[in-house]
Short mmCIF file of C-alpha atoms in Angstrom, two decimals:
data_model
loop_
_atom_site.label_atom_id
_atom_site.label_comp_id
_atom_site.label_asym_id
_atom_site.label_seq_id
_atom_site.Cartn_x
_atom_site.Cartn_y
_atom_site.Cartn_z
CA MET A 1 -179.96 116.63 17.24
CA GLU A 2 -181.99 114.29 19.39
CA THR A 3 -179.24 114.13 22.00
CA THR A 4 -179.07 117.89 22.47
CA LYS A 5 -182.79 117.95 22.96
CA THR A 6 -182.64 115.35 25.69
CA THR A 7 -179.77 117.06 27.50
CA GLU A 8 -181.68 120.30 27.35
CA ALA A 9 -184.69 118.66 28.91
CA VAL A 10 -182.58 117.19 31.69
CA GLU A 11 -180.74 120.41 32.41
CA LYS A 12 -183.75 122.68 32.21
CA ASN A 13 -185.45 121.20 35.21
CA THR A 14 -185.56 123.98 37.73
CA ILE A 15 -188.58 125.96 38.79
CA LEU A 16 -188.24 129.33 40.47
CA ILE A 17 -190.97 130.29 42.92
CA ALA A 18 -191.01 133.99 43.85
CA ASP A 19 -193.38 134.92 46.66
CA ASP A 20 -192.78 136.78 49.90
CA ALA A 21 -194.82 134.35 52.04
CA GLU A 22 -193.26 130.98 52.83
CA ILE A 23 -196.66 129.28 52.94
CA ASN A 24 -197.49 130.43 49.45
CA ARG A 25 -194.15 129.16 48.15
CA GLU A 26 -194.67 125.83 49.87
CA MET A 27 -198.14 125.52 48.38
CA ILE A 28 -196.56 125.41 44.93
CA LYS A 29 -193.37 123.67 45.96
CA PHE A 30 -195.08 120.51 47.23
CA ILE A 31 -196.80 120.10 43.87
CA PHE A 32 -193.54 120.05 41.95
CA ASP A 33 -190.70 119.06 44.23
CA GLU A 34 -190.79 115.38 43.36
CA GLN A 35 -190.14 116.04 39.69
CA TYR A 36 -188.28 119.33 39.61
CA ASN A 37 -185.54 121.25 41.36
CA ILE A 38 -187.05 124.18 43.17
CA ILE A 39 -185.40 127.52 43.87
CA GLU A 40 -187.23 130.09 46.01
CA ALA A 41 -187.09 133.88 46.05
CA GLU A 42 -188.58 136.00 48.84
CA ASP A 43 -188.78 139.23 46.89
CA GLY A 44 -188.46 140.70 43.41
CA GLU A 45 -184.78 141.53 43.71
CA GLN A 46 -183.88 137.99 44.71
CA ALA A 47 -185.98 136.69 41.84
CA ILE A 48 -184.05 138.87 39.36
CA SER A 49 -180.64 137.75 40.59
CA ILE A 50 -181.71 134.10 40.49
CA ILE A 51 -183.01 134.52 36.95
CA MET A 52 -179.66 135.95 35.90
CA GLU A 53 -177.70 133.19 37.59
CA TYR A 54 -179.83 130.20 36.61
CA SER A 55 -181.37 131.32 33.32
CA ASP A 56 -180.01 128.21 31.55
CA LYS A 57 -181.68 125.87 33.97
CA LEU A 58 -185.02 127.52 34.63
CA CYS A 59 -187.99 125.90 32.93
CA LEU A 60 -190.68 127.90 34.72
CA LEU A 61 -191.19 130.87 37.00
CA PHE A 62 -194.08 131.25 39.44
CA LEU A 63 -194.32 134.92 40.20
CA ASP A 64 -196.29 136.67 42.94
CA LEU A 65 -197.62 140.06 41.93
CA LEU A 66 -197.11 141.95 45.16
CA MET A 67 -193.65 141.55 46.70
CA PRO A 68 -191.24 143.76 48.64
CA LYS A 69 -188.34 145.60 46.94
CA LYS A 70 -189.44 144.74 43.40
CA SER A 71 -192.95 143.73 42.38
CA GLY A 72 -193.88 140.89 40.06
CA LEU A 73 -194.48 143.41 37.26
CA ASP A 74 -190.98 144.85 37.84
CA VAL A 75 -189.56 141.35 37.45
CA LEU A 76 -191.53 140.90 34.23
CA SER A 77 -190.27 144.23 32.88
CA PHE A 78 -186.72 143.19 33.67
CA MET A 79 -187.24 139.88 31.88
CA ASN A 80 -188.46 141.80 28.84
CA GLU A 81 -185.51 144.15 28.81
CA GLU A 82 -183.04 141.29 29.01
CA ASP A 83 -185.03 138.98 26.70
CA TYR A 84 -185.42 136.25 29.33
CA ILE A 85 -189.16 136.40 28.71
CA ASN A 86 -188.71 134.49 25.46
CA TYR A 87 -186.95 131.57 27.13
CA ILE A 88 -188.50 131.23 30.58
CA PRO A 89 -192.28 130.90 30.84
CA VAL A 90 -193.91 132.87 33.65
CA ILE A 91 -197.06 132.03 35.57
CA MET A 92 -198.37 134.86 37.74
CA ILE A 93 -199.92 134.02 41.09
CA THR A 94 -202.39 136.47 42.49
CA GLY A 95 -205.07 136.74 45.13
CA GLU A 96 -207.68 138.44 43.06
CA ALA A 97 -208.41 139.15 39.45
CA THR A 98 -208.04 142.82 38.63
CA ASP A 99 -208.40 143.41 34.92
CA GLU A 100 -205.81 146.14 34.93
CA THR A 101 -202.91 144.18 36.43
CA ASP A 102 -203.91 141.00 34.58
CA GLU A 103 -203.82 142.88 31.31
CA LYS A 104 -200.47 144.39 32.21
CA ALA A 105 -199.02 140.99 33.15
CA TYR A 106 -200.13 139.42 29.86
CA GLU A 107 -198.80 142.43 27.99
CA LEU A 108 -195.42 141.91 29.63
CA GLY A 109 -195.38 138.32 28.43
CA ALA A 110 -196.78 136.27 31.32
CA SER A 111 -198.04 132.95 29.96
CA ASP A 112 -200.80 132.44 32.49
CA ILE A 113 -202.33 133.85 35.67
CA ILE A 114 -203.42 131.58 38.50
CA TYR A 115 -205.67 132.81 41.30
CA LYS A 116 -205.42 131.79 44.94
CA PRO A 117 -206.51 129.41 46.24
CA PHE A 118 -205.53 126.98 43.52
CA ALA A 119 -206.03 123.25 43.07
CA PRO A 120 -202.65 121.46 42.85
CA ASN A 121 -203.56 119.15 39.98
CA VAL A 122 -204.84 122.04 37.89
CA VAL A 123 -201.68 124.05 38.55
CA MET A 124 -199.61 121.03 37.58
CA ARG A 125 -201.52 120.56 34.32
CA ARG A 126 -201.33 124.18 33.33
CA ALA A 127 -197.65 124.42 34.23
CA LYS A 128 -196.79 121.33 32.22
CA ASN A 129 -198.70 122.56 29.17
CA ILE A 130 -196.91 125.87 29.28
CA MET A 131 -193.47 124.28 29.73
CA GLU A 132 -194.09 121.93 26.82
CA LEU A 133 -195.22 124.77 24.62
CA PHE A 134 -192.12 126.80 25.42
CA GLU A 135 -189.77 123.93 24.96
CA HIS A 136 -191.31 123.14 21.62
CA ARG A 137 -191.23 126.75 20.50
CA ILE A 138 -187.59 127.18 21.45
CA TYR A 139 -186.75 123.91 19.70
CA VAL A 140 -188.51 125.01 16.52
CA GLU A 141 -186.88 128.44 16.66
CA ARG A 142 -183.41 126.91 17.04
CA LYS A 143 -184.09 124.62 14.11
CA LEU A 144 -185.25 127.54 12.02
CA GLU A 145 -182.20 129.57 12.99
CA LYS A 146 -179.98 126.74 11.92
CA ARG A 147 -181.79 126.42 8.57
CA THR A 148 -181.54 130.17 8.00
CA ARG A 149 -177.84 130.09 8.73
CA GLN A 150 -177.31 127.19 6.34
CA LEU A 151 -179.26 128.97 3.64
CA ARG A 152 -177.25 132.13 4.10
CA GLU A 153 -174.01 130.20 3.95
CA SER A 154 -174.92 128.40 0.76
CA ARG A 155 -176.08 131.67 -0.78
CA GLU A 156 -172.76 133.30 0.09
CA LYS A 157 -170.93 130.36 -1.42
CA LEU A 158 -172.97 130.67 -4.58
CA GLU A 159 -172.29 134.40 -4.80
CA LYS A 160 -168.58 133.77 -4.44
CA SER A 161 -168.64 131.15 -7.20
CA ASN A 162 -170.59 133.54 -9.40
CA GLU A 163 -168.10 136.30 -8.83
CA PHE A 164 -165.27 133.92 -9.59
CA LEU A 165 -166.84 132.85 -12.88
CA VAL A 166 -167.62 136.42 -13.93
CA ASN A 167 -164.06 137.44 -13.16
CA ALA A 168 -162.66 134.48 -15.05
CA LEU A 169 -164.86 135.20 -18.06
CA SER A 170 -164.02 138.88 -18.20
CA SER A 171 -160.30 138.29 -17.89
CA VAL A 172 -160.40 136.26 -21.11
CA VAL A 173 -160.52 139.53 -23.04
CA GLU A 174 -157.82 141.12 -20.92
CA PHE A 175 -155.65 138.11 -21.38
CA ARG A 176 -155.98 138.33 -25.13
CA SER A 177 -155.31 142.03 -25.41
CA LEU A 178 -152.10 141.63 -23.39
CA GLU A 179 -152.52 144.92 -21.61
CA SER A 180 -154.17 146.62 -18.66
CA GLY A 181 -153.95 143.43 -16.60
CA GLU A 182 -155.86 144.84 -13.68
CA HIS A 183 -158.19 147.16 -15.58
CA ILE A 184 -161.25 145.04 -14.83
CA GLN A 185 -160.51 144.85 -11.11
CA ARG A 186 -160.09 148.62 -11.03
CA VAL A 187 -163.31 149.24 -12.96
CA LYS A 188 -165.13 147.06 -10.43
CA TYR A 189 -163.62 148.91 -7.51
CA PHE A 190 -164.28 152.35 -9.00
CA THR A 191 -167.85 151.34 -9.80
CA LYS A 192 -168.29 150.35 -6.20
CA LEU A 193 -166.99 153.76 -5.05
CA PHE A 194 -169.36 155.59 -7.38
CA LEU A 195 -172.30 153.49 -6.20
CA LYS A 196 -171.45 154.38 -2.62
CA TYR A 197 -171.99 158.07 -3.43
CA ILE A 198 -175.02 157.42 -5.62
CA MET A 199 -176.65 155.56 -2.71
CA LYS A 200 -175.75 158.33 -0.30
CA PHE A 201 -176.64 161.44 -2.33
CA TYR A 202 -178.99 160.19 -5.06
CA PRO A 203 -181.64 158.09 -3.32
CA LYS A 204 -183.93 158.60 -6.35
CA TYR A 205 -182.05 155.78 -8.11
CA ASP A 206 -183.07 153.43 -5.34
CA ILE A 207 -179.79 151.53 -5.39
CA THR A 208 -179.79 148.99 -2.56
CA LYS A 209 -176.78 147.10 -1.25
CA GLU A 210 -177.91 144.02 -3.16
CA LYS A 211 -178.33 145.93 -6.42
CA ALA A 212 -174.96 147.60 -5.94
CA SER A 213 -173.21 144.29 -5.56
CA LEU A 214 -174.84 142.95 -8.74
CA ILE A 215 -173.85 146.10 -10.65
CA VAL A 216 -170.25 145.86 -9.45
CA ASN A 217 -170.12 142.27 -10.64
CA ALA A 218 -171.74 143.16 -13.97
CA SER A 219 -169.23 145.98 -14.55
CA ALA A 220 -166.52 143.34 -15.00
CA LEU A 221 -168.16 142.26 -18.25
CA HIS A 222 -168.27 145.70 -19.89
CA ASP A 223 -165.73 144.82 -22.59
CA ILE A 224 -166.66 141.18 -23.06
CA GLY A 225 -167.62 141.94 -26.69
CA LYS A 226 -163.96 142.65 -27.50
CA ILE A 227 -163.54 138.90 -27.74
CA ALA A 228 -165.10 139.19 -31.22
CA ILE A 229 -162.74 141.95 -32.39
CA PRO A 230 -159.95 140.63 -34.67
CA ASP A 231 -156.37 140.65 -33.37
CA SER A 232 -155.33 143.04 -36.16
CA ILE A 233 -157.50 145.72 -34.59
CA LEU A 234 -157.52 144.78 -30.91
CA LEU A 235 -153.74 144.38 -30.73
CA LYS A 236 -152.78 147.11 -33.21
CA PRO A 237 -149.89 149.06 -31.71
CA GLY A 238 -150.80 152.37 -33.38
CA LYS A 239 -153.83 154.58 -33.87
CA LEU A 240 -156.82 152.89 -35.50
CA THR A 241 -158.07 153.93 -38.95
CA GLY A 242 -161.64 155.19 -39.26
CA GLU A 243 -162.79 151.84 -40.53
CA GLU A 244 -160.96 149.96 -37.81
CA PHE A 245 -162.45 152.23 -35.19
CA GLU A 246 -165.96 151.56 -36.53
CA GLU A 247 -165.29 147.85 -36.08
CA MET A 248 -163.86 148.39 -32.64
CA LYS A 249 -167.03 150.28 -31.60
CA LYS A 250 -169.03 147.15 -32.34
CA HIS A 251 -167.65 145.43 -29.25
CA THR A 252 -170.67 146.92 -27.42
CA ILE A 253 -173.02 145.10 -29.80
CA TYR A 254 -171.00 141.89 -29.87
CA GLY A 255 -171.03 141.76 -26.09
CA CYS A 256 -174.82 141.94 -26.06
CA GLU A 257 -175.14 139.32 -28.78
CA LEU A 258 -173.05 137.02 -26.66
CA LEU A 259 -175.16 137.64 -23.58
CA GLU A 260 -178.43 137.28 -25.45
CA LYS A 261 -177.61 133.66 -26.20
CA PHE A 262 -178.13 133.03 -22.49
CA LYS A 263 -180.87 135.58 -21.99
CA GLN A 264 -182.58 135.52 -18.58
CA ASP A 265 -185.30 138.10 -18.89
CA GLU A 266 -186.44 137.86 -15.28
CA ASN A 267 -182.88 138.08 -13.93
CA GLU A 268 -181.82 141.52 -12.70
CA PHE A 269 -178.16 140.63 -13.06
CA TYR A 270 -178.63 139.80 -16.74
CA HIS A 271 -180.06 143.26 -17.39
CA TYR A 272 -177.22 145.03 -15.62
CA CYS A 273 -174.72 143.03 -17.71
CA TYR A 274 -176.61 143.77 -20.91
CA ASP A 275 -177.02 147.51 -20.22
CA ILE A 276 -173.40 147.91 -19.19
CA CYS A 277 -172.06 146.04 -22.24
CA ARG A 278 -174.23 147.98 -24.62
CA TYR A 279 -174.28 151.49 -23.18
CA HIS A 280 -170.92 152.07 -21.56
CA HIS A 281 -169.82 154.17 -24.58
CA GLU A 282 -172.95 156.28 -24.79
CA ARG A 283 -172.59 160.00 -24.03
CA HIS A 284 -174.75 162.37 -22.04
CA ASP A 285 -175.10 164.63 -25.11
CA GLY A 286 -176.30 161.78 -27.31
CA LYS A 287 -173.11 161.60 -29.37
CA GLY A 288 -171.91 158.24 -28.08
CA TYR A 289 -172.38 154.77 -29.53
CA PRO A 290 -173.90 152.35 -30.43
CA ASP A 291 -177.43 153.76 -30.03
CA GLY A 292 -176.83 157.49 -29.48
CA LEU A 293 -178.86 157.53 -26.27
CA LYS A 294 -178.76 160.76 -24.32
CA GLY A 295 -179.28 162.02 -20.78
CA ASP A 296 -181.16 159.71 -18.49
CA GLU A 297 -181.98 157.36 -21.36
CA ILE A 298 -178.63 155.84 -20.43
CA PRO A 299 -179.05 153.61 -17.37
CA ILE A 300 -177.20 154.96 -14.34
CA TRP A 301 -175.07 151.77 -14.05
CA ALA A 302 -173.86 152.17 -17.63
CA GLN A 303 -173.09 155.86 -16.98
CA ILE A 304 -170.95 154.89 -14.01
CA VAL A 305 -168.97 152.24 -15.88
CA SER A 306 -168.54 154.70 -18.72
CA VAL A 307 -166.87 157.37 -16.60
CA VAL A 308 -164.67 155.01 -14.60
CA ASP A 309 -163.62 153.23 -17.80
CA VAL A 310 -162.56 156.55 -19.34
CA TYR A 311 -160.70 157.58 -16.18
CA ASP A 312 -158.80 154.31 -16.01
CA ALA A 313 -157.92 154.46 -19.70
CA LEU A 314 -156.56 158.02 -19.28
CA VAL A 315 -154.29 157.19 -16.37
CA SER A 316 -153.08 153.88 -17.83
CA LYS A 317 -150.19 153.44 -20.18
CA ARG A 318 -151.15 152.17 -23.63
CA VAL A 319 -149.01 151.14 -26.57
CA TYR A 320 -150.07 154.32 -28.36
CA LYS A 321 -149.92 156.78 -25.40
CA ASP A 322 -148.30 157.61 -22.09
CA PRO A 323 -150.47 157.74 -18.97
CA PHE A 324 -151.89 161.11 -17.92
CA ALA A 325 -151.29 162.37 -14.38
CA VAL A 326 -154.34 161.82 -12.21
CA GLU A 327 -155.10 165.52 -11.75
CA GLU A 328 -154.87 166.10 -15.49
CA ALA A 329 -157.16 163.11 -16.17
CA ALA A 330 -159.65 164.46 -13.64
CA ARG A 331 -159.59 167.88 -15.24
CA MET A 332 -160.18 166.40 -18.70
CA ILE A 333 -163.20 164.45 -17.45
CA ILE A 334 -164.70 167.33 -15.50
CA GLU A 335 -164.21 169.81 -18.35
CA GLY A 336 -165.67 167.45 -20.91
CA GLU A 337 -162.51 166.99 -22.97
CA CYS A 338 -162.84 163.25 -22.91
CA GLY A 339 -166.43 162.25 -23.21
CA VAL A 340 -169.48 164.09 -21.94
CA PHE A 341 -170.97 162.97 -18.66
CA SER A 342 -174.07 163.95 -16.72
CA PRO A 343 -173.74 166.56 -13.94
CA GLU A 344 -174.51 163.78 -11.47
CA MET A 345 -171.61 161.67 -12.73
CA ILE A 346 -169.31 164.69 -12.56
CA ASP A 347 -170.52 165.28 -9.00
CA CYS A 348 -169.80 161.66 -8.00
CA PHE A 349 -166.46 161.83 -9.75
CA GLY A 350 -165.56 164.86 -7.62
CA LEU A 351 -166.61 163.02 -4.47
CA ALA A 352 -164.70 159.84 -5.33
CA LYS A 353 -161.69 161.57 -6.90
CA GLN A 354 -159.23 161.19 -4.01
CA GLU A 355 -160.10 157.53 -3.62
CA LEU A 356 -159.57 156.94 -7.35
CA PHE A 357 -156.20 158.73 -7.21
CA ALA A 358 -155.15 156.63 -4.24
CA VAL A 359 -155.69 153.46 -6.24
CA THR A 360 -154.02 154.77 -9.39
CA GLU A 361 -150.95 156.04 -7.57
CA GLY A 362 -150.87 153.31 -4.95
CA GLU A 363 -148.27 150.65 -4.93
CA PHE A 364 -150.52 148.01 -3.42
CA SER A 365 -151.72 144.98 -5.25
CA PHE A 366 -155.31 144.91 -6.36
CA ALA A 367 -156.21 141.93 -4.30
CA ASP A 368 -155.77 144.08 -1.17
CA VAL A 369 -157.96 146.88 -2.45
CA MET A 370 -160.85 144.58 -3.22
CA VAL A 371 -160.81 143.11 0.25
CA LYS A 372 -161.31 146.54 1.74
CA MET B 1 -207.75 117.84 68.24
CA THR B 2 -208.42 116.67 64.69
CA VAL B 3 -207.80 118.83 61.68
CA GLN B 4 -211.52 118.89 60.99
CA GLU B 5 -212.31 120.09 64.54
CA PHE B 6 -209.62 122.73 64.16
CA TYR B 7 -211.14 124.07 60.95
CA GLU B 8 -214.58 124.22 62.56
CA GLU B 9 -213.20 126.09 65.56
CA VAL B 10 -211.36 128.79 63.55
CA GLY B 11 -214.09 129.29 60.94
CA GLY B 12 -212.29 127.58 58.08
CA ASP B 13 -213.33 125.25 55.27
CA TYR B 14 -212.10 121.71 56.00
CA ASN B 15 -213.44 120.16 52.79
CA GLU B 16 -211.81 122.77 50.66
CA ILE B 17 -208.39 122.43 52.24
CA MET B 18 -208.54 118.64 52.05
CA SER B 19 -209.44 118.76 48.40
CA ARG B 20 -206.35 120.80 47.73
CA LEU B 21 -203.70 119.59 50.14
CA ARG B 22 -204.93 115.98 50.28
CA THR B 23 -203.34 114.85 53.55
CA GLU B 24 -203.80 116.02 57.14
CA ASP B 25 -200.04 115.79 57.73
CA ARG B 26 -199.50 118.33 55.03
CA ILE B 27 -202.18 120.62 56.47
CA ARG B 28 -200.49 120.44 59.90
CA LYS B 29 -197.17 121.33 58.31
CA PHE B 30 -198.66 124.35 56.58
CA ALA B 31 -200.46 125.40 59.74
CA GLY B 32 -197.07 125.41 61.50
CA MET B 33 -195.71 127.69 58.82
CA PHE B 34 -198.65 130.03 59.27
CA THR B 35 -197.70 130.67 62.90
CA ARG B 36 -194.16 131.57 61.86
CA ASP B 37 -195.23 134.07 59.23
CA GLU B 38 -194.66 137.69 60.21
CA SER B 39 -197.21 139.42 58.00
CA TYR B 40 -199.62 140.02 60.89
CA LYS B 41 -196.88 141.55 63.01
CA ALA B 42 -195.82 143.74 60.09
CA LEU B 43 -199.42 144.80 59.52
CA VAL B 44 -199.82 145.99 63.13
CA GLN B 45 -196.44 147.73 63.09
CA CYS B 46 -197.05 149.53 59.78
CA ILE B 47 -200.51 150.73 60.81
CA ASN B 48 -199.08 152.11 64.05
CA ASP B 49 -196.26 153.77 62.09
CA GLY B 50 -198.79 155.28 59.67
CA ASN B 51 -197.15 153.50 56.71
CA ALA B 52 -200.17 152.70 54.54
CA ASP B 53 -198.21 151.24 51.59
CA ASP B 54 -196.32 148.62 53.57
CA ALA B 55 -199.42 147.92 55.67
CA PHE B 56 -201.30 147.22 52.44
CA ARG B 57 -198.65 144.75 51.28
CA ALA B 58 -198.62 142.96 54.65
CA ALA B 59 -202.42 142.69 54.69
CA HIS B 60 -202.38 141.48 51.10
CA THR B 61 -199.86 138.73 51.91
CA MET B 62 -201.90 137.69 54.92
CA LYS B 63 -205.04 137.53 52.84
CA GLY B 64 -203.30 135.36 50.26
CA MET B 65 -202.13 132.92 52.92
CA CYS B 66 -205.63 132.67 54.38
CA GLN B 67 -206.96 131.90 50.91
CA ASN B 68 -204.40 129.17 50.52
CA MET B 69 -205.13 127.77 53.98
CA ALA B 70 -208.93 128.10 53.60
CA PHE B 71 -209.14 130.13 56.84
CA THR B 72 -212.39 131.63 55.65
CA ARG B 73 -213.18 133.93 58.60
CA LEU B 74 -209.68 135.43 58.84
CA TYR B 75 -209.63 135.65 55.03
CA LYS B 76 -212.76 137.83 55.12
CA SER B 77 -211.43 140.30 57.66
CA SER B 78 -207.95 140.47 56.12
CA HIS B 79 -209.54 140.99 52.71
CA GLU B 80 -211.55 143.88 54.11
CA ILE B 81 -208.53 145.55 55.69
CA THR B 82 -206.56 145.05 52.48
CA GLU B 83 -209.19 146.97 50.53
CA ILE B 84 -209.29 149.72 53.18
CA LEU B 85 -205.51 150.05 52.98
CA ARG B 86 -205.54 150.02 49.19
CA GLY B 87 -207.47 153.28 49.62
CA LYS B 88 -204.82 154.42 52.20
CA ASP B 89 -207.52 155.00 54.83
CA LEU B 90 -205.45 154.47 57.98
CA GLU B 91 -208.19 155.56 60.40
CA SER B 92 -210.69 152.94 59.19
CA ALA B 93 -207.85 150.42 59.03
CA LYS B 94 -207.16 150.94 62.73
CA GLN B 95 -210.76 150.06 63.56
CA MET B 96 -210.74 147.05 61.24
CA LEU B 97 -207.46 145.90 62.76
CA ASP B 98 -209.34 144.96 65.97
CA VAL B 99 -211.50 142.50 64.02
CA VAL B 100 -208.46 141.09 62.19
CA THR B 101 -206.63 140.67 65.50
CA GLU B 102 -209.53 138.82 67.05
CA ASP B 103 -209.79 136.41 64.09
CA TYR B 104 -206.02 136.01 63.93
CA ASN B 105 -205.73 135.15 67.62
CA ILE B 106 -208.42 132.49 67.24
CA VAL B 107 -206.48 130.89 64.39
CA ILE B 108 -203.15 131.00 66.24
CA ALA B 109 -204.68 129.55 69.43
CA GLY B 110 -206.33 126.82 67.33
CA ILE B 111 -203.04 125.91 65.62
CA GLU B 112 -201.31 125.67 69.00
CA LYS B 113 -203.92 123.18 70.14
CA LEU B 114 -203.77 121.32 66.82
CA LEU B 115 -200.01 120.89 66.99
CA ALA B 116 -199.83 120.26 70.75
#
């Protein structure tokens, strides 16, 4: 890091002096030409083209206010538009103080204004202070940028590891039930599609990109409680008896019991996981389980997982049933033959329908879909 | 002619210029540059052409150089004409131009003697 700083200091050693009178340029030049490279510009246009060509090397710009073709203020405006103003300090040189132009120059980012006639040692001091300040600021900014980038990278890494672990955990249940191998991946993808429309058309839920990504991840765990359901029920090849079904329904409770052992009350993700595990079999009319919540008592994320879970179950083949055609499954959901969903969920289902069908009927592997 | 005598002759401030430029060699060099500058010529031309904007810029440049060179007398007259031209008053500028020309010629003649 030290080496780059030194090279920078060596390379950035050129001062541009823009003034239409040779004498005025020389007056500044003789102060600096022992220690710095000097480039001169006779008017504003020249100054601009030199700035563009030598921006990497310029450590300071002395700028006359009144010049032919383009004025000093024009040059400053240009430097603002192209962001040079943040990397090259500018000292304005002017014959007289007029509050209006001084104000304007400072507004446009000039670091200092020096009035003619000026004492060389004072100009030197002020110039050096300003150059040091800029160099230091740029150095600190670069360092900060680097830190921010590192932080972002480690956060992304952490998110990836989290996703991996959540996927691994949720596939334990899938693995045991020997069916619907990609059900969880599809539920995640469908949840993501639904959230896209919720964000677009239902801003009242205040779903941000960050929240959406947590909810998608949490959706993977919706059936985690099935791990506590005995094989005789979970793997039963026929229809369940009433008693067996009552036990099966408890997977929503079991899932929450499991999560509660690692409760993180202040963690948003924990709450999404909990709500989705517990409420993804609730119904809009209050006739679902385990708590019989109704309407908007059911968190929106649980409502979403509920509808996409039902859709995927309908169009998948199970030991006890053949898959329904996508259009038929859609009709059953919309007409309330298979669960009762809120009008908003039905609306989102209509919006996402074609995308859901594409996945169900598609030949592609799920890995590809998730990447998109 | 010494630099000090020159500054006395043209109505300039020798002490001021020495405090800033430090050496007489440097002052001579800058004086040479002053004779080559074309702002005065441009000022005359622009006033004759009735171009107040460019005349203002030329006068302004000249004024700045006089400040830098501590040519106090010429600075005063070029400052005055600059302000007149800022107000785009070409008629008054024409009258003031005579004063500027007189002061300018004194400076140029002085520099010629200084560098002879």
